[in-house]
Amino acid sequence: METESNNYWDERYLEENIPWDIGYANSGIIKYVQRQFPLTTRILIPGAGVGHEAAKLYALGYENVFVNEWSQSAKERMLAVYPGFPAENILIGDFFALRGCYPLIIEQTFFCALPPARRMDYVKKVKELLAHDGVFAGVFFDRTFADEGPPFGGDAAEYRALFSREFKVSVTSPWKDSIAPRAGTECWLEARVS
Ligand SMILES: C[S@@+](CC[C@H](N)C(=O)[O-])C[C@H]1O[C@@H](n2cnc3c(N)ncnc32)[C@H](O)[C@@H]1O
């Protein structure tokens, strides 16, 4: 699939064809992290794009927040928008080749960008990257899309079944902290290794 290449995503950023970019940090995600995780937590946000949530968390004192991006142009855009964010915390490369160990992994509109056939690979990769007592949490589209993806939709029951193969899972649907344009169309999923 053409979307499974860094060139595809790079071009989308170069053409400024990035309708998924909300332009600010999703406050629901920020509130979730602040409520449950100390400032020292090592956090990974894969497929983070311009990294608004990572930049916000860093500004709030989460100095160990990392983003992963396949697109060099997304990285450049993030550093242009957030010059104070440490470039070394932007991990460029394919998520599926990433190494490391993170107690917290946050998802927003990366899972939906992957071809559905890769969803189980995503779950397994998240498990590989999570610390033994780690938490994966994030926001997922709880709807389908008429056009060919990305984004690829789904529903809460499907995600619960998928993540339950590797994790203890809780799903909240609908998610009450969605941004206004996505209200009622998203769920929140939290998965724990143990
Ligand atoms: C739909 S965008 C969402 C970006 C960001 N999460 C947001 O909400 O603005 C999907 C992002 O995933 C990145 N991406 C796609 N495949 C990737 C992969 N295999 N590894 C790392 N990043 C990837 C793209 O470059 C793009 O920035």
Coordinates of C-alpha atoms and ligand atoms in Angstrom, one line a residue:
M1 CA 0.0 0.0 0.0
E2 CA 1.4 3.4 -0.9
T3 CA 0.8 4.7 2.6
E4 CA 3.3 2.2 3.9
S5 CA 6.2 4.4 2.9
N6 CA 7.9 7.4 4.5
N7 CA 7.8 9.2 1.1
Y8 CA 4.0 9.2 1.1
W9 CA 3.8 10.8 4.5
D10 CA 6.7 13.2 3.8
E11 CA 4.8 14.5 0.7
R12 CA 1.6 15.0 2.7
Y13 CA 3.6 17.3 5.0
L14 CA 5.4 19.1 2.2
E15 CA 2.1 19.7 0.4
E16 CA 0.5 20.8 3.7
N17 CA -2.2 18.2 3.1
I18 CA -2.5 17.2 6.7
P19 CA -6.2 17.4 7.6
W20 CA -5.6 15.2 10.7
D21 CA -3.5 17.9 12.4
I22 CA -5.7 19.7 14.9
G23 CA -3.1 22.4 15.4
Y24 CA -3.0 22.2 19.2
A25 CA -2.6 19.7 22.0
N26 CA -5.6 17.5 22.6
S27 CA -6.5 18.6 26.2
G28 CA -8.1 15.2 27.0
I29 CA -4.8 13.4 26.4
I30 CA -2.9 16.0 28.4
K31 CA -5.4 15.7 31.3
Y32 CA -5.1 11.9 31.3
V33 CA -1.3 12.0 31.5
Q34 CA -1.2 14.6 34.2
R35 CA -3.8 12.8 36.3
Q36 CA -2.0 9.5 36.4
F37 CA 1.7 9.9 35.6
P38 CA 4.6 11.7 37.3
L39 CA 6.7 14.2 35.5
T40 CA 9.6 11.7 35.2
T41 CA 7.6 9.2 33.2
R42 CA 9.2 8.1 29.9
I43 CA 6.5 8.6 27.3
L44 CA 6.4 7.6 23.7
I45 CA 3.9 9.1 21.1
P46 CA 4.3 7.2 17.9
G47 CA 3.2 8.6 14.5
A48 CA 3.0 12.0 16.4
G49 CA 3.0 14.3 13.4
V50 CA 3.7 17.8 14.5
G51 CA 3.7 16.6 18.1
H52 CA 1.4 19.1 19.7
E53 CA 0.7 16.8 22.7
A54 CA 4.4 16.0 23.2
A55 CA 5.4 19.6 23.0
K56 CA 2.7 20.5 25.6
L57 CA 3.7 17.7 27.9
Y58 CA 7.4 18.8 27.6
A59 CA 6.4 22.4 28.4
L60 CA 4.5 21.1 31.5
G61 CA 7.7 19.4 32.7
Y62 CA 7.6 15.9 31.2
E63 CA 11.2 16.0 29.9
N64 CA 11.2 12.4 29.0
V65 CA 8.6 12.6 26.3
F66 CA 9.6 11.1 22.9
V67 CA 7.9 11.2 19.6
N68 CA 8.4 8.7 16.7
E69 CA 7.8 9.8 13.2
W70 CA 8.6 8.3 9.8
S71 CA 8.4 11.7 8.1
Q72 CA 11.5 14.0 8.3
S73 CA 9.2 16.9 7.2
A74 CA 6.9 16.3 10.2
K75 CA 10.0 16.6 12.4
E76 CA 11.1 19.8 10.7
R77 CA 7.6 21.2 11.1
M78 CA 7.5 20.2 14.8
L79 CA 10.8 21.9 15.5
A80 CA 9.7 25.1 13.6
V81 CA 6.5 25.2 15.6
Y82 CA 8.1 24.2 18.9
P83 CA 11.7 25.3 18.8
G84 CA 12.2 24.5 22.5
F85 CA 11.4 20.8 22.0
P86 CA 14.6 18.7 22.0
A87 CA 15.4 17.4 18.5
E88 CA 16.9 14.3 20.1
N89 CA 13.5 13.3 21.5
I90 CA 12.1 13.1 17.9
L91 CA 12.9 9.5 16.9
I92 CA 12.8 9.3 13.1
G93 CA 12.1 5.9 11.5
D94 CA 9.5 3.2 11.0
F95 CA 7.5 2.5 14.2
F96 CA 7.8 -1.2 13.5
A97 CA 11.6 -1.0 13.7
L98 CA 11.7 1.1 16.8
R99 CA 13.5 -0.2 19.9
G100 CA 13.2 0.9 23.5
C101 CA 11.2 0.6 26.7
Y102 CA 8.5 3.0 27.7
P103 CA 6.1 2.9 30.7
L104 CA 3.6 4.9 28.8
I105 CA 2.7 4.9 25.1
I106 CA 0.1 7.4 23.8
E107 CA -2.0 7.0 20.7
Q108 CA -3.8 9.5 18.6
T109 CA -4.6 9.1 14.9
F110 CA -1.6 6.8 14.2
F111 CA -3.4 3.5 14.5
C112 CA -6.1 4.7 12.0
A113 CA -3.4 5.6 9.5
L114 CA -2.1 2.1 9.2
P115 CA -3.7 -0.4 6.9
P116 CA -6.1 -2.6 8.9
A117 CA -4.1 -5.7 8.1
R118 CA -1.3 -4.3 10.3
R119 CA -3.4 -3.8 13.4
M120 CA -2.3 -6.9 15.1
D121 CA 1.4 -6.0 14.2
Y122 CA 0.7 -2.7 15.9
V123 CA -0.6 -4.3 19.1
K124 CA 2.4 -6.6 19.2
K125 CA 4.8 -3.8 18.7
V126 CA 3.2 -1.7 21.4
K127 CA 3.6 -4.7 23.7
E128 CA 7.3 -5.1 22.8
L129 CA 8.0 -1.4 23.5
L130 CA 6.1 -1.2 26.8
A131 CA 7.7 -1.7 30.2
H132 CA 6.5 -4.8 32.1
D133 CA 4.1 -2.6 34.1
G134 CA 3.5 -0.3 31.2
V135 CA 0.3 1.4 30.1
F136 CA -0.9 2.1 26.5
A137 CA -3.7 4.6 26.2
G138 CA -5.2 6.7 23.5
V139 CA -8.0 7.8 21.4
F140 CA -9.5 5.8 18.5
F141 CA -12.1 6.5 15.8
D142 CA -15.4 4.7 16.8
R143 CA -16.8 5.1 13.3
T144 CA -16.3 4.1 9.7
F145 CA -15.3 6.3 6.8
A146 CA -17.0 6.3 3.4
D147 CA -13.8 6.9 1.5
E148 CA -10.8 4.6 1.2
G149 CA -8.4 5.3 4.1
P150 CA -6.4 6.6 5.7
P151 CA -8.0 7.1 8.0
F152 CA -9.3 3.6 8.5
G153 CA -12.2 3.4 11.0
G154 CA -13.4 0.8 13.4
D155 CA -15.4 0.3 16.5
A156 CA -14.9 -0.1 20.3
A157 CA -15.8 -3.8 20.2
E158 CA -13.2 -4.5 17.5
Y159 CA -10.4 -2.7 19.4
R160 CA -11.3 -4.4 22.7
A161 CA -11.1 -7.8 21.0
L162 CA -7.8 -6.9 19.3
F163 CA -6.0 -5.5 22.3
S164 CA -7.4 -8.1 24.7
R165 CA -5.2 -10.7 22.9
E166 CA -2.1 -9.1 24.5
F167 CA -3.4 -6.8 27.3
K168 CA -5.9 -6.1 30.0
V169 CA -8.2 -3.6 28.3
S170 CA -10.7 -1.0 29.2
V171 CA -12.6 1.0 26.6
T172 CA -14.7 4.1 27.1
S173 CA -17.2 4.8 24.4
P174 CA -17.9 7.5 23.5
W175 CA -15.0 9.4 24.9
K176 CA -16.2 12.5 26.6
D177 CA -13.0 14.5 26.1
S178 CA -13.0 14.4 22.3
I179 CA -12.3 17.7 20.5
A180 CA -15.5 19.3 19.2
P181 CA -15.3 18.2 15.5
R182 CA -14.9 14.5 16.6
A183 CA -17.4 14.5 19.5
G184 CA -19.3 11.3 19.7
T185 CA -17.2 9.5 17.1
E186 CA -14.2 8.4 19.3
C187 CA -13.5 6.0 22.1
W188 CA -10.7 5.9 24.6
L189 CA -8.8 2.7 25.1
E190 CA -6.4 1.9 27.9
A191 CA -4.4 -1.3 27.9
R192 CA -2.2 -2.7 30.6
V193 CA 0.5 -5.3 30.4
S194 CA -0.3 -6.6 33.9
Ligands
LIG1 C1 -2.8 10.6 10.3 S1 -1.2 11.2 10.8 C2 -1.4 11.6 12.5 C3 -0.3 12.5 13.1 C4 -0.6 12.9 14.5 N1 -0.8 11.7 15.4 C5 -1.7 13.8 14.7 O1 -2.7 13.5 15.3 O2 -1.6 14.9 14.1 C6 -0.3 9.7 10.9 C7 1.2 9.9 11.2 O3 1.9 8.7 11.3 C8 3.1 8.8 10.6 N2 3.5 7.4 10.2 C9 2.9 6.7 9.3 N3 3.4 5.5 9.3 C10 4.4 5.4 10.2 C11 5.3 4.5 10.6 N4 5.3 3.2 10.1 N5 6.2 4.8 11.6 C12 6.2 6.0 12.2 N6 5.3 7.0 11.8 C13 4.4 6.7 10.8 C14 2.9 9.8 9.5 O4 4.1 10.4 9.0 C15 1.9 10.7 10.1 O5 2.5 11.8 10.7

